[in-house]
PDB file of C-alpha atoms in Angstrom:
ATOM      1  CA  MET A   1     247.848 145.006 304.093  1.00  0.00           C
ATOM      2  CA  SER A   2     247.546 143.849 307.790  1.00  0.00           C
ATOM      3  CA  GLU A   3     244.258 144.500 309.309  1.00  0.00           C
ATOM      4  CA  LYS A   4     245.977 143.940 312.792  1.00  0.00           C
ATOM      5  CA  HIS A   5     249.142 146.022 312.796  1.00  0.00           C
ATOM      6  CA  LEU A   6     250.423 149.289 311.174  1.00  0.00           C
ATOM      7  CA  ASN A   7     253.330 147.849 309.383  1.00  0.00           C
ATOM      8  CA  LEU A   8     255.561 150.196 307.211  1.00  0.00           C
ATOM      9  CA  LEU A   9     252.806 151.396 304.674  1.00  0.00           C
ATOM     10  CA  THR A  10     253.749 151.999 301.065  1.00  0.00           C
ATOM     11  CA  PRO A  11     253.790 154.431 300.486  1.00  0.00           C
ATOM     12  CA  SER A  12     255.030 156.120 303.626  1.00  0.00           C
ATOM     13  CA  ILE A  13     252.819 159.063 303.101  1.00  0.00           C
ATOM     14  CA  GLY A  14     249.167 158.791 304.194  1.00  0.00           C
ATOM     15  CA  LEU A  15     246.374 161.740 304.256  1.00  0.00           C
ATOM     16  CA  GLY A  16     245.563 163.656 307.240  1.00  0.00           C
ATOM     17  CA  CYS A  17     241.897 164.318 306.446  1.00  0.00           C
ATOM     18  CA  MET A  18     241.073 166.879 309.416  1.00  0.00           C
ATOM     19  CA  ASN A  19     241.630 169.758 306.939  1.00  0.00           C
ATOM     20  CA  LEU A  20     238.538 168.984 305.087  1.00  0.00           C
ATOM     21  CA  SER A  21     236.231 169.835 308.034  1.00  0.00           C
ATOM     22  CA  HIS A  22     237.954 171.375 310.877  1.00  0.00           C
ATOM     23  CA  ALA A  23     240.510 173.883 312.311  1.00  0.00           C
ATOM     24  CA  TYR A  24     241.617 175.565 309.324  1.00  0.00           C
ATOM     25  CA  GLY A  25     238.627 178.077 308.454  1.00  0.00           C
ATOM     26  CA  SER A  26     235.451 176.760 306.628  1.00  0.00           C
ATOM     27  CA  PRO A  27     234.740 173.161 306.168  1.00  0.00           C
ATOM     28  CA  VAL A  28     235.035 172.008 302.426  1.00  0.00           C
ATOM     29  CA  ALA A  29     231.444 171.362 300.907  1.00  0.00           C
ATOM     30  CA  GLU A  30     230.427 167.662 301.158  1.00  0.00           C
ATOM     31  CA  GLU A  31     230.617 166.882 297.600  1.00  0.00           C
ATOM     32  CA  GLU A  32     233.719 168.431 296.776  1.00  0.00           C
ATOM     33  CA  ALA A  33     235.321 166.782 299.976  1.00  0.00           C
ATOM     34  CA  ILE A  34     234.298 163.393 299.012  1.00  0.00           C
ATOM     35  CA  LYS A  35     235.703 164.026 295.333  1.00  0.00           C
ATOM     36  CA  ALA A  36     239.119 164.770 297.131  1.00  0.00           C
ATOM     37  CA  LEU A  37     239.221 161.689 299.178  1.00  0.00           C
ATOM     38  CA  GLN A  38     238.225 159.503 296.160  1.00  0.00           C
ATOM     39  CA  GLU A  39     240.919 161.301 294.253  1.00  0.00           C
ATOM     40  CA  ALA A  40     243.560 160.571 296.749  1.00  0.00           C
ATOM     41  CA  PHE A  41     242.759 157.047 296.860  1.00  0.00           C
ATOM     42  CA  GLU A  42     243.089 156.866 293.090  1.00  0.00           C
ATOM     43  CA  MET A  43     246.541 158.508 293.064  1.00  0.00           C
ATOM     44  CA  GLY A  44     247.756 155.941 295.555  1.00  0.00           C
ATOM     45  CA  TYR A  45     246.897 157.149 299.077  1.00  0.00           C
ATOM     46  CA  ARG A  46     246.332 154.017 301.269  1.00  0.00           C
ATOM     47  CA  HIS A  47     246.552 155.390 304.779  1.00  0.00           C
ATOM     48  CA  PHE A  48     243.802 157.584 305.939  1.00  0.00           C
ATOM     49  CA  ASP A  49     243.413 159.454 309.543  1.00  0.00           C
ATOM     50  CA  THR A  50     240.638 161.018 311.009  1.00  0.00           C
ATOM     51  CA  ALA A  51     239.114 161.419 314.356  1.00  0.00           C
ATOM     52  CA  THR A  52     235.804 161.833 316.739  1.00  0.00           C
ATOM     53  CA  LEU A  53     237.033 165.567 317.197  1.00  0.00           C
ATOM     54  CA  TYR A  54     237.279 166.559 313.518  1.00  0.00           C
ATOM     55  CA  GLY A  55     234.025 168.444 312.551  1.00  0.00           C
ATOM     56  CA  GLY A  56     232.329 167.064 315.706  1.00  0.00           C
ATOM     57  CA  GLY A  57     232.245 163.685 313.876  1.00  0.00           C
ATOM     58  CA  LYS A  58     231.509 165.105 310.435  1.00  0.00           C
ATOM     59  CA  ASN A  59     234.979 164.450 309.306  1.00  0.00           C
ATOM     60  CA  GLU A  60     234.348 160.489 309.603  1.00  0.00           C
ATOM     61  CA  LEU A  61     231.048 160.703 308.014  1.00  0.00           C
ATOM     62  CA  LEU A  62     232.830 162.353 304.890  1.00  0.00           C
ATOM     63  CA  VAL A  63     235.531 159.368 305.020  1.00  0.00           C
ATOM     64  CA  GLY A  64     232.735 156.757 305.553  1.00  0.00           C
ATOM     65  CA  LYS A  65     230.720 158.269 302.694  1.00  0.00           C
ATOM     66  CA  ALA A  66     233.585 158.605 300.244  1.00  0.00           C
ATOM     67  CA  LEU A  67     235.683 155.527 300.709  1.00  0.00           C
ATOM     68  CA  LYS A  68     233.174 152.648 302.346  1.00  0.00           C
ATOM     69  CA  HIS A  69     232.798 150.684 298.788  1.00  0.00           C
ATOM     70  CA  LEU A  70     236.783 150.667 298.989  1.00  0.00           C
ATOM     71  CA  ARG A  71     237.000 149.702 302.715  1.00  0.00           C
ATOM     72  CA  LYS A  72     239.082 146.514 302.391  1.00  0.00           C
ATOM     73  CA  GLU A  73     241.803 148.013 300.226  1.00  0.00           C
ATOM     74  CA  PHE A  74     242.946 150.869 302.797  1.00  0.00           C
ATOM     75  CA  PHE A  75     244.138 151.454 305.982  1.00  0.00           C
ATOM     76  CA  LEU A  76     241.711 153.282 308.356  1.00  0.00           C
ATOM     77  CA  ALA A  77     242.934 155.347 311.286  1.00  0.00           C
ATOM     78  CA  SER A  78     240.615 157.165 313.909  1.00  0.00           C
ATOM     79  CA  LYS A  79     240.808 158.661 317.220  1.00  0.00           C
ATOM     80  CA  CYS A  80     238.889 158.732 320.388  1.00  0.00           C
ATOM     81  CA  GLY A  81     238.871 160.636 323.892  1.00  0.00           C
ATOM     82  CA  MET A  82     238.794 163.888 322.612  1.00  0.00           C
ATOM     83  CA  ALA A  83     235.418 165.278 321.399  1.00  0.00           C
ATOM     84  CA  MET A  84     233.131 168.611 321.169  1.00  0.00           C
ATOM     85  CA  VAL A  85     230.381 168.184 323.851  1.00  0.00           C
ATOM     86  CA  ASN A  86     228.022 170.828 324.280  1.00  0.00           C
ATOM     87  CA  GLY A  87     230.151 173.365 322.097  1.00  0.00           C
ATOM     88  CA  LYS A  88     233.268 172.882 323.920  1.00  0.00           C
ATOM     89  CA  LYS A  89     236.405 170.309 323.538  1.00  0.00           C
ATOM     90  CA  GLU A  90     236.198 167.625 326.066  1.00  0.00           C
ATOM     91  CA  ILE A  91     239.145 165.404 326.808  1.00  0.00           C
ATOM     92  CA  ASN A  92     237.859 161.943 328.235  1.00  0.00           C
ATOM     93  CA  GLY A  93     239.620 158.919 328.625  1.00  0.00           C
ATOM     94  CA  ARG A  94     237.283 156.909 330.706  1.00  0.00           C
ATOM     95  CA  PRO A  95     236.393 153.350 329.153  1.00  0.00           C
ATOM     96  CA  GLU A  96     232.678 153.495 328.930  1.00  0.00           C
ATOM     97  CA  ASN A  97     233.608 156.881 326.986  1.00  0.00           C
ATOM     98  CA  ILE A  98     236.159 155.302 324.618  1.00  0.00           C
ATOM     99  CA  ARG A  99     233.756 152.244 324.340  1.00  0.00           C
ATOM    100  CA  GLN A 100     230.825 154.614 322.974  1.00  0.00           C
ATOM    101  CA  GLN A 101     232.887 156.846 320.756  1.00  0.00           C
ATOM    102  CA  CYS A 102     234.356 153.672 319.221  1.00  0.00           C
ATOM    103  CA  GLU A 103     230.616 152.604 318.223  1.00  0.00           C
ATOM    104  CA  ASP A 104     229.761 155.887 317.087  1.00  0.00           C
ATOM    105  CA  SER A 105     232.925 156.114 315.002  1.00  0.00           C
ATOM    106  CA  LEU A 106     232.110 152.948 313.410  1.00  0.00           C
ATOM    107  CA  LYS A 107     228.547 153.917 312.207  1.00  0.00           C
ATOM    108  CA  ARG A 108     229.932 157.304 311.021  1.00  0.00           C
ATOM    109  CA  LEU A 109     232.589 155.632 308.922  1.00  0.00           C
ATOM    110  CA  LYS A 110     230.255 152.901 307.735  1.00  0.00           C
ATOM    111  CA  THR A 111     232.462 149.983 308.654  1.00  0.00           C
ATOM    112  CA  GLU A 112     232.636 146.857 311.198  1.00  0.00           C
ATOM    113  CA  TYR A 113     236.531 147.586 312.208  1.00  0.00           C
ATOM    114  CA  ILE A 114     238.891 150.406 312.560  1.00  0.00           C
ATOM    115  CA  ASN A 115     242.634 149.138 311.851  1.00  0.00           C
ATOM    116  CA  LEU A 116     244.114 151.839 314.146  1.00  0.00           C
ATOM    117  CA  TYR A 117     242.324 153.622 316.935  1.00  0.00           C
ATOM    118  CA  TYR A 118     244.301 156.298 318.709  1.00  0.00           C
ATOM    119  CA  LEU A 119     243.641 157.809 322.393  1.00  0.00           C
ATOM    120  CA  HIS A 120     243.538 161.003 320.984  1.00  0.00           C
ATOM    121  CA  ARG A 121     245.052 162.851 324.243  1.00  0.00           C
ATOM    122  CA  LYS A 122     246.009 161.377 327.741  1.00  0.00           C
ATOM    123  CA  ASP A 123     243.210 162.229 330.036  1.00  0.00           C
ATOM    124  CA  PRO A 124     245.030 163.851 333.079  1.00  0.00           C
ATOM    125  CA  ASN A 125     241.900 162.417 335.245  1.00  0.00           C
ATOM    126  CA  VAL A 126     242.138 158.742 334.092  1.00  0.00           C
ATOM    127  CA  ALA A 127     245.383 156.501 334.369  1.00  0.00           C
ATOM    128  CA  ILE A 128     246.995 155.456 330.889  1.00  0.00           C
ATOM    129  CA  GLU A 129     246.749 151.948 331.807  1.00  0.00           C
ATOM    130  CA  GLU A 130     242.740 152.175 332.205  1.00  0.00           C
ATOM    131  CA  SER A 131     242.203 153.815 328.944  1.00  0.00           C
ATOM    132  CA  VAL A 132     244.774 151.484 327.227  1.00  0.00           C
ATOM    133  CA  GLY A 133     243.127 148.513 328.712  1.00  0.00           C
ATOM    134  CA  ALA A 134     239.518 149.685 327.207  1.00  0.00           C
ATOM    135  CA  LEU A 135     241.132 149.925 323.887  1.00  0.00           C
ATOM    136  CA  ASN A 136     242.536 146.694 324.229  1.00  0.00           C
ATOM    137  CA  ASP A 137     239.031 145.326 325.049  1.00  0.00           C
ATOM    138  CA  LEU A 138     237.992 146.482 321.744  1.00  0.00           C
ATOM    139  CA  VAL A 139     240.898 144.990 319.920  1.00  0.00           C
ATOM    140  CA  LYS A 140     239.729 141.577 321.363  1.00  0.00           C
ATOM    141  CA  GLU A 141     236.300 142.150 320.141  1.00  0.00           C
ATOM    142  CA  GLY A 142     237.597 142.811 316.688  1.00  0.00           C
ATOM    143  CA  LYS A 143     236.211 146.581 316.799  1.00  0.00           C
ATOM    144  CA  ILE A 144     239.611 147.720 316.285  1.00  0.00           C
ATOM    145  CA  GLY A 145     242.986 146.115 314.893  1.00  0.00           C
ATOM    146  CA  ALA A 146     245.332 147.928 316.890  1.00  0.00           C
ATOM    147  CA  ILE A 147     245.815 150.666 319.591  1.00  0.00           C
ATOM    148  CA  GLY A 148     247.734 154.061 318.935  1.00  0.00           C
ATOM    149  CA  LEU A 149     248.525 157.014 321.358  1.00  0.00           C
ATOM    150  CA  SER A 150     248.536 160.676 320.303  1.00  0.00           C
ATOM    151  CA  GLU A 151     250.829 163.599 321.702  1.00  0.00           C
ATOM    152  CA  VAL A 152     251.947 161.727 324.771  1.00  0.00           C
ATOM    153  CA  SER A 153     255.556 161.511 326.445  1.00  0.00           C
ATOM    154  CA  ALA A 154     258.173 158.525 326.182  1.00  0.00           C
ATOM    155  CA  ASP A 155     257.221 157.489 330.054  1.00  0.00           C
ATOM    156  CA  THR A 156     253.538 157.520 329.128  1.00  0.00           C
ATOM    157  CA  LEU A 157     254.264 155.154 326.070  1.00  0.00           C
ATOM    158  CA  ARG A 158     256.205 152.881 328.105  1.00  0.00           C
ATOM    159  CA  SER A 159     253.760 152.544 330.700  1.00  0.00           C
ATOM    160  CA  ALA A 160     251.055 151.993 328.179  1.00  0.00           C
ATOM    161  CA  HIS A 161     252.953 149.466 326.606  1.00  0.00           C
ATOM    162  CA  LYS A 162     253.222 147.469 329.497  1.00  0.00           C
ATOM    163  CA  GLU A 163     249.326 147.379 329.714  1.00  0.00           C
ATOM    164  CA  ALA A 164     248.821 146.302 326.143  1.00  0.00           C
ATOM    165  CA  PRO A 165     250.687 146.665 322.792  1.00  0.00           C
ATOM    166  CA  ILE A 166     250.881 150.027 321.377  1.00  0.00           C
ATOM    167  CA  THR A 167     251.375 149.995 317.500  1.00  0.00           C
ATOM    168  CA  ALA A 168     251.522 153.594 316.632  1.00  0.00           C
ATOM    169  CA  LEU A 169     252.575 156.929 318.715  1.00  0.00           C
ATOM    170  CA  GLN A 170     251.156 160.101 316.673  1.00  0.00           C
ATOM    171  CA  SER A 171     252.553 163.282 317.068  1.00  0.00           C
ATOM    172  CA  GLU A 172     253.546 166.618 315.678  1.00  0.00           C
ATOM    173  CA  TYR A 173     256.765 166.459 313.964  1.00  0.00           C
ATOM    174  CA  SER A 174     258.669 168.543 311.323  1.00  0.00           C
ATOM    175  CA  LEU A 175     261.787 170.565 311.061  1.00  0.00           C
ATOM    176  CA  TRP A 176     260.341 173.806 313.084  1.00  0.00           C
ATOM    177  CA  THR A 177     258.895 171.261 315.839  1.00  0.00           C
ATOM    178  CA  ARG A 178     261.595 168.868 316.968  1.00  0.00           C
ATOM    179  CA  ASN A 179     260.155 167.677 320.280  1.00  0.00           C
ATOM    180  CA  PRO A 180     259.752 163.945 319.682  1.00  0.00           C
ATOM    181  CA  GLU A 181     263.550 164.081 319.252  1.00  0.00           C
ATOM    182  CA  ILE A 182     263.952 164.593 323.108  1.00  0.00           C
ATOM    183  CA  ALA A 183     262.538 160.832 323.574  1.00  0.00           C
ATOM    184  CA  THR A 184     259.546 159.524 321.831  1.00  0.00           C
ATOM    185  CA  LEU A 185     261.140 159.054 318.494  1.00  0.00           C
ATOM    186  CA  GLU A 186     263.838 156.909 320.035  1.00  0.00           C
ATOM    187  CA  VAL A 187     261.689 155.220 322.470  1.00  0.00           C
ATOM    188  CA  THR A 188     259.202 154.368 319.563  1.00  0.00           C
ATOM    189  CA  LYS A 189     262.315 152.732 317.579  1.00  0.00           C
ATOM    190  CA  GLU A 190     263.041 150.878 320.760  1.00  0.00           C
ATOM    191  CA  LEU A 191     259.788 149.363 321.390  1.00  0.00           C
ATOM    192  CA  GLY A 192     258.900 148.595 317.940  1.00  0.00           C
ATOM    193  CA  VAL A 193     255.991 151.279 317.520  1.00  0.00           C
ATOM    194  CA  THR A 194     255.350 153.140 314.336  1.00  0.00           C
ATOM    195  CA  PHE A 195     255.999 156.821 314.679  1.00  0.00           C
ATOM    196  CA  VAL A 196     253.084 158.991 312.777  1.00  0.00           C
ATOM    197  CA  ALA A 197     254.127 162.657 312.049  1.00  0.00           C
ATOM    198  CA  PHE A 198     251.125 164.715 311.802  1.00  0.00           C
ATOM    199  CA  SER A 199     251.792 168.645 310.755  1.00  0.00           C
ATOM    200  CA  PRO A 200     254.840 167.335 308.915  1.00  0.00           C
ATOM    201  CA  LEU A 201     254.474 170.716 306.883  1.00  0.00           C
ATOM    202  CA  ALA A 202     254.390 172.858 310.117  1.00  0.00           C
ATOM    203  CA  ARG A 203     250.894 173.629 309.617  1.00  0.00           C
ATOM    204  CA  GLY A 204     251.546 175.034 305.870  1.00  0.00           C
ATOM    205  CA  TYR A 205     254.640 177.160 306.965  1.00  0.00           C
ATOM    206  CA  LEU A 206     257.317 174.929 305.136  1.00  0.00           C
ATOM    207  CA  THR A 207     255.387 175.078 301.983  1.00  0.00           C
ATOM    208  CA  GLY A 208     255.674 178.552 301.618  1.00  0.00           C
ATOM    209  CA  ALA A 209     252.264 179.335 301.026  1.00  0.00           C
ATOM    210  CA  VAL A 210     251.444 181.169 304.272  1.00  0.00           C
ATOM    211  CA  LYS A 211     252.460 184.819 303.766  1.00  0.00           C
ATOM    212  CA  SER A 212     251.257 186.210 306.972  1.00  0.00           C
ATOM    213  CA  ALA A 213     248.577 185.622 309.562  1.00  0.00           C
ATOM    214  CA  GLU A 214     246.349 188.283 308.051  1.00  0.00           C
ATOM    215  CA  SER A 215     245.909 186.205 304.815  1.00  0.00           C
ATOM    216  CA  LEU A 216     244.454 183.095 307.319  1.00  0.00           C
ATOM    217  CA  GLU A 217     240.740 182.768 307.308  1.00  0.00           C
ATOM    218  CA  THR A 218     238.617 183.708 310.646  1.00  0.00           C
ATOM    219  CA  GLY A 219     238.454 180.232 312.811  1.00  0.00           C
ATOM    220  CA  ASP A 220     241.883 179.041 311.665  1.00  0.00           C
ATOM    221  CA  ILE A 221     243.615 177.597 314.518  1.00  0.00           C
ATOM    222  CA  ARG A 222     246.931 179.002 313.408  1.00  0.00           C
ATOM    223  CA  LEU A 223     245.673 182.618 314.678  1.00  0.00           C
ATOM    224  CA  ASN A 224     245.873 181.213 317.899  1.00  0.00           C
ATOM    225  CA  MET A 225     249.454 179.851 317.877  1.00  0.00           C
ATOM    226  CA  PRO A 226     252.353 181.714 318.794  1.00  0.00           C
ATOM    227  CA  ARG A 227     254.610 180.957 316.117  1.00  0.00           C
ATOM    228  CA  PHE A 228     252.024 182.602 313.593  1.00  0.00           C
ATOM    229  CA  ASN A 229     251.595 185.829 315.381  1.00  0.00           C
ATOM    230  CA  ASP A 230     253.057 189.332 314.278  1.00  0.00           C
ATOM    231  CA  ASP A 231     255.752 189.333 316.985  1.00  0.00           C
ATOM    232  CA  HIS A 232     257.004 185.864 315.809  1.00  0.00           C
ATOM    233  CA  TYR A 233     255.699 184.955 312.117  1.00  0.00           C
ATOM    234  CA  PRO A 234     258.150 187.373 310.461  1.00  0.00           C
ATOM    235  CA  LYS A 235     261.061 186.220 312.115  1.00  0.00           C
ATOM    236  CA  ASN A 236     260.168 182.450 310.760  1.00  0.00           C
ATOM    237  CA  LEU A 237     259.477 183.667 307.507  1.00  0.00           C
ATOM    238  CA  LEU A 238     262.994 184.680 306.908  1.00  0.00           C
ATOM    239  CA  LEU A 239     264.351 181.235 307.629  1.00  0.00           C
ATOM    240  CA  LEU A 240     262.272 179.757 304.852  1.00  0.00           C
ATOM    241  CA  ASN A 241     264.347 181.585 301.982  1.00  0.00           C
ATOM    242  CA  ASN A 242     267.472 179.092 302.106  1.00  0.00           C
ATOM    243  CA  PHE A 243     264.975 176.287 302.402  1.00  0.00           C
ATOM    244  CA  ILE A 244     262.880 177.242 299.558  1.00  0.00           C
ATOM    245  CA  GLU A 245     266.163 177.782 297.367  1.00  0.00           C
ATOM    246  CA  MET A 246     267.353 174.354 298.431  1.00  0.00           C
ATOM    247  CA  ALA A 247     264.269 172.788 297.316  1.00  0.00           C
ATOM    248  CA  LYS A 248     264.589 174.407 293.870  1.00  0.00           C
ATOM    249  CA  GLU A 249     268.098 173.269 293.543  1.00  0.00           C
ATOM    250  CA  MET A 250     266.901 170.009 294.240  1.00  0.00           C
ATOM    251  CA  GLY A 251     263.976 170.176 291.652  1.00  0.00           C
ATOM    252  CA  CYS A 252     261.461 169.591 293.955  1.00  0.00           C
ATOM    253  CA  THR A 253     258.675 171.506 295.868  1.00  0.00           C
ATOM    254  CA  PRO A 254     259.367 172.968 299.388  1.00  0.00           C
ATOM    255  CA  ALA A 255     256.454 170.653 300.644  1.00  0.00           C
ATOM    256  CA  GLN A 256     258.316 167.767 299.063  1.00  0.00           C
ATOM    257  CA  LEU A 257     261.711 168.628 300.675  1.00  0.00           C
ATOM    258  CA  ALA A 258     259.682 168.952 304.118  1.00  0.00           C
ATOM    259  CA  LEU A 259     258.174 165.685 303.967  1.00  0.00           C
ATOM    260  CA  ALA A 260     261.378 163.634 302.621  1.00  0.00           C
ATOM    261  CA  TRP A 261     263.187 165.212 305.641  1.00  0.00           C
ATOM    262  CA  VAL A 262     260.690 163.756 308.187  1.00  0.00           C
ATOM    263  CA  LEU A 263     260.722 160.325 306.340  1.00  0.00           C
ATOM    264  CA  HIS A 264     264.465 160.416 306.840  1.00  0.00           C
ATOM    265  CA  GLN A 265     264.383 160.590 310.579  1.00  0.00           C
ATOM    266  CA  GLY A 266     263.557 156.612 310.988  1.00  0.00           C
ATOM    267  CA  ASP A 267     262.749 153.596 308.870  1.00  0.00           C
ATOM    268  CA  HIS A 268     259.838 153.690 311.618  1.00  0.00           C
ATOM    269  CA  VAL A 269     258.556 157.035 310.645  1.00  0.00           C
ATOM    270  CA  VAL A 270     255.463 157.635 308.535  1.00  0.00           C
ATOM    271  CA  ALA A 271     253.925 161.153 307.918  1.00  0.00           C
ATOM    272  CA  ILE A 272     250.119 162.161 307.209  1.00  0.00           C
ATOM    273  CA  PRO A 273     250.026 165.587 305.650  1.00  0.00           C
ATOM    274  CA  GLY A 274     246.744 167.466 305.817  1.00  0.00           C
ATOM    275  CA  THR A 275     245.398 169.105 302.726  1.00  0.00           C
ATOM    276  CA  ARG A 276     242.136 169.998 301.011  1.00  0.00           C
ATOM    277  CA  PHE A 277     243.500 170.025 297.628  1.00  0.00           C
ATOM    278  CA  ALA A 278     243.993 167.257 295.059  1.00  0.00           C
ATOM    279  CA  ASN A 279     247.367 168.684 293.304  1.00  0.00           C
ATOM    280  CA  HIS A 280     248.826 169.136 296.978  1.00  0.00           C
ATOM    281  CA  MET A 281     247.994 165.565 297.706  1.00  0.00           C
ATOM    282  CA  ASN A 282     249.600 164.375 294.612  1.00  0.00           C
ATOM    283  CA  ASP A 283     252.576 166.472 295.163  1.00  0.00           C
ATOM    284  CA  ASN A 284     253.209 165.377 298.622  1.00  0.00           C
ATOM    285  CA  LEU A 285     252.834 161.624 297.570  1.00  0.00           C
ATOM    286  CA  GLY A 286     255.970 162.505 295.340  1.00  0.00           C
ATOM    287  CA  SER A 287     258.231 163.197 298.459  1.00  0.00           C
ATOM    288  CA  SER A 288     258.767 159.426 299.443  1.00  0.00           C
ATOM    289  CA  ASP A 289     260.886 159.219 296.312  1.00  0.00           C
ATOM    290  CA  ILE A 290     263.291 162.071 297.396  1.00  0.00           C
ATOM    291  CA  LYS A 291     266.716 160.824 298.471  1.00  0.00           C
ATOM    292  CA  LEU A 292     268.881 163.105 300.831  1.00  0.00           C
ATOM    293  CA  SER A 293     272.397 163.131 301.674  1.00  0.00           C
ATOM    294  CA  ALA A 294     273.995 163.329 305.184  1.00  0.00           C
ATOM    295  CA  ASP A 295     274.950 166.757 304.068  1.00  0.00           C
ATOM    296  CA  GLN A 296     271.823 167.712 302.925  1.00  0.00           C
ATOM    297  CA  LEU A 297     270.142 166.531 306.050  1.00  0.00           C
ATOM    298  CA  SER A 298     272.733 168.499 307.946  1.00  0.00           C
ATOM    299  CA  ASP A 299     271.967 171.544 306.192  1.00  0.00           C
ATOM    300  CA  LEU A 300     268.310 171.160 306.804  1.00  0.00           C
ATOM    301  CA  ASN A 301     268.722 170.641 310.564  1.00  0.00           C
ATOM    302  CA  ASP A 302     271.090 173.835 310.944  1.00  0.00           C
ATOM    303  CA  MET A 303     268.297 175.945 308.874  1.00  0.00           C
ATOM    304  CA  ILE A 304     265.261 175.274 310.822  1.00  0.00           C
ATOM    305  CA  ASN A 305     264.936 173.784 314.500  1.00  0.00           C
ATOM    306  CA  GLN A 306     263.997 174.411 317.808  1.00  0.00           C
ATOM    307  CA  ASN A 307     266.688 177.193 318.550  1.00  0.00           C
ATOM    308  CA  THR A 308     266.138 178.930 315.190  1.00  0.00           C
ATOM    309  CA  ILE A 309     262.310 179.246 315.344  1.00  0.00           C
ATOM    310  CA  SER A 310     260.613 182.193 317.213  1.00  0.00           C
ATOM    311  CA  GLY A 311     257.643 181.315 319.218  1.00  0.00           C
ATOM    312  CA  ALA A 312     255.991 178.480 321.359  1.00  0.00           C
ATOM    313  CA  ARG A 313     254.345 175.618 319.352  1.00  0.00           C
ATOM    314  CA  TYR A 314     250.809 176.240 321.180  1.00  0.00           C
ATOM    315  CA  ASN A 315     249.159 178.586 323.578  1.00  0.00           C
ATOM    316  CA  ALA A 316     249.056 178.119 327.143  1.00  0.00           C
ATOM    317  CA  ALA A 317     245.406 176.553 327.079  1.00  0.00           C
ATOM    318  CA  GLN A 318     246.611 173.979 324.332  1.00  0.00           C
ATOM    319  CA  GLN A 319     249.609 173.229 326.056  1.00  0.00           C
ATOM    320  CA  LYS A 320     247.704 171.832 328.871  1.00  0.00           C
ATOM    321  CA  GLU A 321     246.049 169.159 326.541  1.00  0.00           C
ATOM    322  CA  ILE A 322     248.962 167.607 325.627  1.00  0.00           C
ATOM    323  CA  ASP A 323     251.703 165.211 327.519  1.00  0.00           C
ATOM    324  CA  THR A 324     254.778 165.538 325.152  1.00  0.00           C
ATOM    325  CA  GLU A 325     258.241 166.445 326.223  1.00  0.00           C
ATOM    326  CA  GLU A 326     259.275 170.012 326.001  1.00  0.00           C
ATOM    327  CA  PHE A 327     262.637 171.638 325.282  1.00  0.00           C
TER     328      PHE A 327
END
């Protein structure tokens, strides 16, 4: 496996590690989380994705503890430019901050290099060329193998790519979040950039497991997302009936069907679903073997899309943090 590039990984399903430490209620106990990460490797995961932000650095610590003895056998991705500072989330893409966060990440991850290092969010106060230039310095020094960007527009990607080669663009993408189809999905293909889909299961919605917002734990970020509130989620649940029935007819789980749809959106697309549970990890991994016909893809596109889903992806505060195109 190349240390310098995010080639199309085998399998095309990676593991988003965030859920173990961050955003979806109480963090998983350390011993349990380490066991889950090691089980993920044993079942075949070779692409692990974490970030400075997740758990205030605790997620990187977990990945480091769990997998340091296997370091040369998997592809490690992390992110900088967004962190918890004095209890508040801060977006900071200044070169000196990027460098410091990289040094801190390397220590937490117990490694000398990170295969792919993303700018987690574009800093509106710093030119993208300046942030990417700092990341390129880290490439030259051998501390990171490649540069990634997260939740940016096609125009930002083009500007960044002129400054230094961008290897991957990570953005939310699923049947219910189609924003990448406006421009970034096509531009990544044009530029030879791997598109990494996060939240490909629509934050659990497409698994059928989230029956209502009331079932979510205090502190779960979905409680602040419009699509999950009482005005919108009941409408969205109605869209799942045909989707779940289709999965049954195909002999797969709803999660596998959702992931298979994402992987069929381009040869340059990989997905990094996040989960806390080994059985879900194993289930997700099996999705890369599912082949969908043109008619099946068409049916899925008609079932759940930006026009049928009720509610915005993010609330107003969250929306300000991203640089993606909007419908």
